[in-house]
Each structure stands twice: as C-alpha cells, then as structure tokens.
Amino acid sequence: MSARVAKTAGDVILDPMKGWERVEARSDWPWPLLALTLATVVAWTTYYANVDLAWLQDHVLADHSELDGRELEFMRNLLGRGLLTVLSVASSLLVGGAFILVAAAYLKVVARTRRPDPYVRWVGRAAWLTVPETVMLLMMALRCAMADTSNLPPELSNPLSLAQLTGIGVGSRWFSLAGSVGVQSLWTVALCAAGLRYWLGMGWVRALSIALAPALLVYGAWAVRVAAGAMQ
C-alpha cells in the first residue's frame, strides 16, 4: 500500500494528469491528510525549536502597543515555545481542513452538471490538493533547521513565499500577505486546473480560470484591504 500511495503522490507532483488518474482509480485520501498533519507538526516544531524566543515575542507583540507593565510581562510568559507550537500546528491544520472542505464544495458546484458525484468524492479529491502545502512545510522545516539566524519571522520561514522571494521586509504593510502567498499557491492552482481538465474535460484556459478564481477573490480582497489601510 505504501508503494502505491508513494507512486500516486509522485505522479501528482511530477505528472498531475497521470496523478489524478491514479487518484480516481483509488483515492487513498487519508494519506495526503496524514502527510499534511505530520509535515505541519515537523515544520512548526522545527521552527520554534530554532527561533530566538525573546526576539519572536517582541515580533509578535510589536503590534500591541496598548500592552504595558504587567500585561506585557504576562503575555511574554504566556507565549512560550510550547503554546506557540501548539497554536501554530492547530491553526495550520484547521486552515488545511477548511481548505479541503471549501475546495470540495467549490468543485462540486463547478461540476454539478457534468459530473454530479457525491460531496464526499470531491473531499477525497480535494485532499490531494494539499500536496503542494505538504512539500512547502517540509522545505520550511529544512530551512529552519539550516538557517544561519535565529531571528526568522514566521512569514519568512517558508522559502517559497513571495516575501522571501521578493525581499519584502518586516516593516512593509504587504509583509503578511506576501508571507502567505508563494510558489505553493500557484502550484495548488495548477494542480486543481489539471484536475478540472481530467474530471470535466475542460480546456486549459477555462480550467485555470476556474481554479484561480477563489485565490484571486481571497488574496485580492486582502490586497485591497492593505492598500486601503496604506491610504489612510
């Protein structure tokens, strides 16, 4: 079973069309979820094991100028490595789970006239869309383990992020957004487009447009909010 799942994962990464063919033959959807969970734990555990905690606390609390005295000291004592690790792992897994459920609902709506499969089938397919995120998390763990500095913001821990690739600094209004978007985001869109082409026989242009629409909506709204804040 492990060899079959590894082959499916390899095809999803290297040859998405063939990968989706293998997924259709036997979904094995729990395996990408397990891989995502393990990669999330490894990535954030490695990050917090190597980061300078005092520096990170200053970074996290920098936007909370209303805190002073006892309140600030309480927050510093509260934000230890253990709690930060648990919060990061839990929030990442919640976001990953929500992504799968929302992506499955979106794909079901798109395919409602051509392929009226039950929702659970789309959940199984959407689970494989987390492969790019899993690869990113493993690269993040490697980056954190080999980093030559312990003053690494979470937004720059992903070596594939836009913030890392473009050099957007911590002081920029666009830092959080650029830290959330990266090569893995485009990879997920491309993987979804390949799936739409395989499942529904769409042309590449239409498949890419449908796959890209949710990302444009979410990150576009975020960008507008940042830009509006910059003008105030």
CSV table of C-alpha atoms in Angstrom, one decimal:
chain,number,residue,atom,x,y,z
A,1,MET,CA,0.0,0.0,0.0
A,2,SER,CA,2.8,2.4,0.9
A,3,ALA,CA,4.4,1.9,-2.5
A,4,ARG,CA,1.1,2.6,-4.3
A,5,VAL,CA,0.5,5.8,-2.3
A,6,ALA,CA,4.1,7.0,-2.9
A,7,LYS,CA,3.6,6.4,-6.6
A,8,THR,CA,0.4,8.4,-6.6
A,9,ALA,CA,2.0,11.2,-4.7
A,10,GLY,CA,4.9,11.2,-7.1
A,11,ASP,CA,2.6,11.4,-10.1
A,12,VAL,CA,0.6,14.2,-8.5
A,13,ILE,CA,3.8,16.1,-8.1
A,14,LEU,CA,5.5,15.3,-11.4
A,15,ASP,CA,2.7,14.4,-13.8
A,16,PRO,CA,-0.6,15.8,-12.4
A,17,MET,CA,-2.8,14.3,-15.2
A,18,LYS,CA,-1.5,10.9,-14.5
A,19,GLY,CA,-1.6,11.5,-10.8
A,20,TRP,CA,-5.4,12.4,-11.0
A,21,GLU,CA,-5.9,9.2,-13.0
A,22,ARG,CA,-4.4,7.2,-10.1
A,23,VAL,CA,-6.4,9.1,-7.6
A,24,GLU,CA,-9.6,8.3,-9.4
A,25,ALA,CA,-8.6,4.6,-9.6
A,26,ARG,CA,-8.1,4.5,-5.8
A,27,SER,CA,-8.4,7.8,-3.9
A,28,ASP,CA,-6.4,6.8,-0.7
A,29,TRP,CA,-7.5,10.3,0.6
A,30,PRO,CA,-6.4,9.7,4.2
A,31,TRP,CA,-2.8,9.5,3.2
A,32,PRO,CA,-2.3,13.1,2.0
A,33,LEU,CA,-4.1,14.2,5.1
A,34,LEU,CA,-1.7,12.2,7.3
A,35,ALA,CA,1.2,13.6,5.3
A,36,LEU,CA,-0.1,17.2,5.8
A,37,THR,CA,-0.5,16.6,9.5
A,38,LEU,CA,3.0,15.2,10.0
A,39,ALA,CA,4.6,17.9,7.9
A,40,THR,CA,2.8,20.6,9.8
A,41,VAL,CA,4.0,19.2,13.2
A,42,VAL,CA,7.6,18.8,11.9
A,43,ALA,CA,7.7,22.2,10.3
A,44,TRP,CA,6.4,24.2,13.3
A,45,THR,CA,8.2,22.1,15.9
A,46,THR,CA,11.5,22.7,14.0
A,47,TYR,CA,10.7,26.4,13.7
A,48,TYR,CA,10.1,27.0,17.4
A,49,ALA,CA,13.0,24.8,18.4
A,50,ASN,CA,15.4,27.1,16.5
A,51,VAL,CA,13.9,30.6,16.8
A,52,ASP,CA,15.1,33.1,19.4
A,53,LEU,CA,12.1,33.1,21.7
A,54,ALA,CA,12.7,36.6,23.2
A,55,TRP,CA,13.1,38.1,19.7
A,56,LEU,CA,10.0,36.3,18.5
A,57,GLN,CA,7.9,37.6,21.4
A,58,ASP,CA,9.0,41.1,20.5
A,59,HIS,CA,8.0,40.5,16.9
A,60,VAL,CA,4.6,39.0,17.9
A,61,LEU,CA,3.8,41.8,20.4
A,62,ALA,CA,5.1,44.7,18.3
A,63,ASP,CA,1.5,45.5,17.1
A,64,HIS,CA,0.1,45.5,20.6
A,65,SER,CA,1.4,48.9,21.9
A,66,GLU,CA,-1.6,49.1,24.2
A,67,LEU,CA,0.1,46.5,26.5
A,68,ASP,CA,2.5,47.6,29.1
A,69,GLY,CA,3.8,46.7,32.5
A,70,ARG,CA,2.2,43.6,34.0
A,71,GLU,CA,0.1,42.9,30.9
A,72,LEU,CA,3.2,42.8,28.7
A,73,GLU,CA,5.1,40.6,31.1
A,74,PHE,CA,2.1,38.3,31.4
A,75,MET,CA,1.9,37.9,27.6
A,76,ARG,CA,5.6,37.2,27.4
A,77,ASN,CA,5.3,34.5,30.0
A,78,LEU,CA,2.3,33.1,28.3
A,79,LEU,CA,3.8,32.9,24.8
A,80,GLY,CA,6.3,30.1,25.4
A,81,ARG,CA,7.6,27.7,22.9
A,82,GLY,CA,5.1,25.0,23.8
A,83,LEU,CA,2.0,27.2,23.5
A,84,LEU,CA,3.2,28.9,20.3
A,85,THR,CA,3.9,25.5,18.7
A,86,VAL,CA,0.5,24.1,19.7
A,87,LEU,CA,-1.3,27.2,18.4
A,88,SER,CA,0.6,27.2,15.1
A,89,VAL,CA,0.1,23.5,14.5
A,90,ALA,CA,-3.6,23.7,15.4
A,91,SER,CA,-4.4,26.8,13.4
A,92,SER,CA,-2.5,25.4,10.4
A,93,LEU,CA,-4.4,22.1,10.5
A,94,LEU,CA,-7.7,24.0,10.9
A,95,VAL,CA,-6.9,26.1,7.9
A,96,GLY,CA,-5.9,23.0,5.9
A,97,GLY,CA,-9.1,21.2,6.9
A,98,ALA,CA,-11.3,24.2,6.0
A,99,PHE,CA,-9.5,24.5,2.6
A,100,ILE,CA,-10.3,20.9,1.8
A,101,LEU,CA,-14.0,21.2,2.7
A,102,VAL,CA,-14.4,24.5,0.9
A,103,ALA,CA,-12.5,23.4,-2.2
A,104,ALA,CA,-14.6,20.2,-2.4
A,105,ALA,CA,-17.8,22.3,-2.2
A,106,TYR,CA,-16.5,24.6,-4.9
A,107,LEU,CA,-15.5,21.8,-7.2
A,108,LYS,CA,-18.9,20.1,-6.7
A,109,VAL,CA,-20.7,23.3,-7.7
A,110,VAL,CA,-18.5,23.7,-10.8
A,111,ALA,CA,-19.0,20.1,-11.8
A,112,ARG,CA,-22.7,19.8,-10.9
A,113,THR,CA,-24.0,19.4,-14.5
A,114,ARG,CA,-21.1,17.4,-15.9
A,115,ARG,CA,-20.3,15.1,-13.0
A,116,PRO,CA,-22.8,15.0,-10.2
A,117,ASP,CA,-20.6,12.9,-7.8
A,118,PRO,CA,-21.4,13.0,-4.1
A,119,TYR,CA,-19.7,15.6,-2.0
A,120,VAL,CA,-17.5,13.0,-0.2
A,121,ARG,CA,-15.9,12.1,-3.5
A,122,TRP,CA,-14.9,15.7,-4.0
A,123,VAL,CA,-13.5,15.8,-0.5
A,124,GLY,CA,-11.3,12.9,-1.4
A,125,ARG,CA,-10.0,14.6,-4.5
A,126,ALA,CA,-9.5,18.0,-2.7
A,127,ALA,CA,-7.4,16.2,-0.1
A,128,TRP,CA,-4.7,15.7,-2.8
A,129,LEU,CA,-4.7,19.4,-3.4
A,130,THR,CA,-2.8,19.7,-0.2
A,131,VAL,CA,0.3,18.1,-1.6
A,132,PRO,CA,2.0,21.4,-2.5
A,133,GLU,CA,1.4,22.7,1.0
A,134,THR,CA,2.9,19.5,2.4
A,135,VAL,CA,6.0,19.9,0.2
A,136,MET,CA,6.3,23.6,1.4
A,137,LEU,CA,6.1,22.6,5.0
A,138,LEU,CA,8.9,20.1,4.6
A,139,MET,CA,11.0,22.7,2.9
A,140,MET,CA,10.2,25.1,5.7
A,141,ALA,CA,11.4,22.5,8.3
A,142,LEU,CA,14.6,22.1,6.4
A,143,ARG,CA,15.1,25.9,6.0
A,144,CYS,CA,14.5,26.4,9.8
A,145,ALA,CA,16.9,23.6,10.7
A,146,MET,CA,19.7,25.0,8.5
A,147,ALA,CA,19.0,28.8,8.9
A,148,ASP,CA,22.1,30.9,9.9
A,149,THR,CA,19.9,33.2,12.0
A,150,SER,CA,17.5,32.6,14.9
A,151,ASN,CA,15.7,35.8,14.2
A,152,LEU,CA,13.4,34.4,11.5
A,153,PRO,CA,9.8,35.7,11.3
A,154,PRO,CA,7.2,33.0,10.7
A,155,GLU,CA,6.3,34.8,7.4
A,156,LEU,CA,9.8,34.2,6.1
A,157,SER,CA,10.1,30.6,7.3
A,158,ASN,CA,8.6,29.4,4.0
A,159,PRO,CA,11.4,29.6,1.4
A,160,LEU,CA,8.8,29.6,-1.3
A,161,SER,CA,6.8,32.6,0.0
A,162,LEU,CA,6.5,35.8,-2.0
A,163,ALA,CA,8.0,37.8,0.9
A,164,GLN,CA,11.1,35.6,0.8
A,165,LEU,CA,11.5,35.6,-3.0
A,166,THR,CA,11.0,39.4,-3.4
A,167,GLY,CA,12.7,40.6,-0.3
A,168,ILE,CA,9.7,42.4,1.2
A,169,GLY,CA,10.7,43.5,4.7
A,170,VAL,CA,9.1,43.1,8.1
A,171,GLY,CA,8.2,46.8,8.1
A,172,SER,CA,6.1,46.6,4.9
A,173,ARG,CA,2.3,46.7,5.0
A,174,TRP,CA,2.4,43.9,2.5
A,175,PHE,CA,4.6,41.6,4.6
A,176,SER,CA,1.8,39.3,6.0
A,177,LEU,CA,0.2,38.9,2.6
A,178,ALA,CA,3.5,38.3,0.9
A,179,GLY,CA,4.3,35.7,3.5
A,180,SER,CA,1.1,33.9,2.9
A,181,VAL,CA,1.3,33.7,-0.9
A,182,GLY,CA,4.1,31.7,-2.5
A,183,VAL,CA,5.0,29.2,-5.2
A,184,GLN,CA,2.9,26.5,-3.4
A,185,SER,CA,-0.1,28.7,-4.0
A,186,LEU,CA,0.4,28.8,-7.8
A,187,TRP,CA,1.2,25.1,-7.7
A,188,THR,CA,-2.1,24.3,-6.0
A,189,VAL,CA,-3.9,26.3,-8.6
A,190,ALA,CA,-2.1,24.5,-11.4
A,191,LEU,CA,-2.9,21.1,-9.8
A,192,CYS,CA,-6.5,22.0,-9.4
A,193,ALA,CA,-6.7,23.1,-13.1
A,194,ALA,CA,-5.2,19.8,-14.1
A,195,GLY,CA,-7.9,18.1,-12.1
A,196,LEU,CA,-10.6,20.0,-13.7
A,197,ARG,CA,-9.3,19.2,-17.1
A,198,TYR,CA,-9.1,15.5,-16.2
A,199,TRP,CA,-12.5,15.3,-14.4
A,200,LEU,CA,-14.6,17.5,-16.7
A,201,GLY,CA,-12.7,17.6,-20.0
A,202,MET,CA,-12.2,21.4,-19.8
A,203,GLY,CA,-9.7,23.3,-21.9
A,204,TRP,CA,-6.6,24.7,-20.0
A,205,VAL,CA,-7.7,28.3,-20.2
A,206,ARG,CA,-11.1,27.6,-18.6
A,207,ALA,CA,-9.7,25.2,-16.1
A,208,LEU,CA,-7.0,27.7,-15.0
A,209,SER,CA,-9.6,30.5,-14.7
A,210,ILE,CA,-11.9,28.4,-12.5
A,211,ALA,CA,-9.0,27.2,-10.4
A,212,LEU,CA,-7.6,30.7,-10.0
A,213,ALA,CA,-10.9,32.5,-9.2
A,214,PRO,CA,-11.0,31.6,-5.4
A,215,ALA,CA,-7.4,32.6,-4.9
A,216,LEU,CA,-7.9,35.9,-6.7
A,217,LEU,CA,-11.0,36.6,-4.6
A,218,VAL,CA,-9.4,35.9,-1.2
A,219,TYR,CA,-6.0,37.4,-1.8
A,220,GLY,CA,-7.4,40.3,-3.9
A,221,ALA,CA,-9.7,41.3,-1.0
A,222,TRP,CA,-6.7,41.1,1.3
A,223,ALA,CA,-4.6,43.3,-1.0
A,224,VAL,CA,-7.4,45.8,-1.3
A,225,ARG,CA,-7.6,46.0,2.5
A,226,VAL,CA,-3.9,46.5,2.8
A,227,ALA,CA,-3.9,49.2,0.0
A,228,ALA,CA,-6.9,51.0,1.7
A,229,GLY,CA,-5.0,51.0,5.0
A,230,ALA,CA,-2.0,52.5,3.3
A,231,MET,CA,-4.0,55.4,2.1
A,232,GLN,CA,-5.4,56.3,5.5
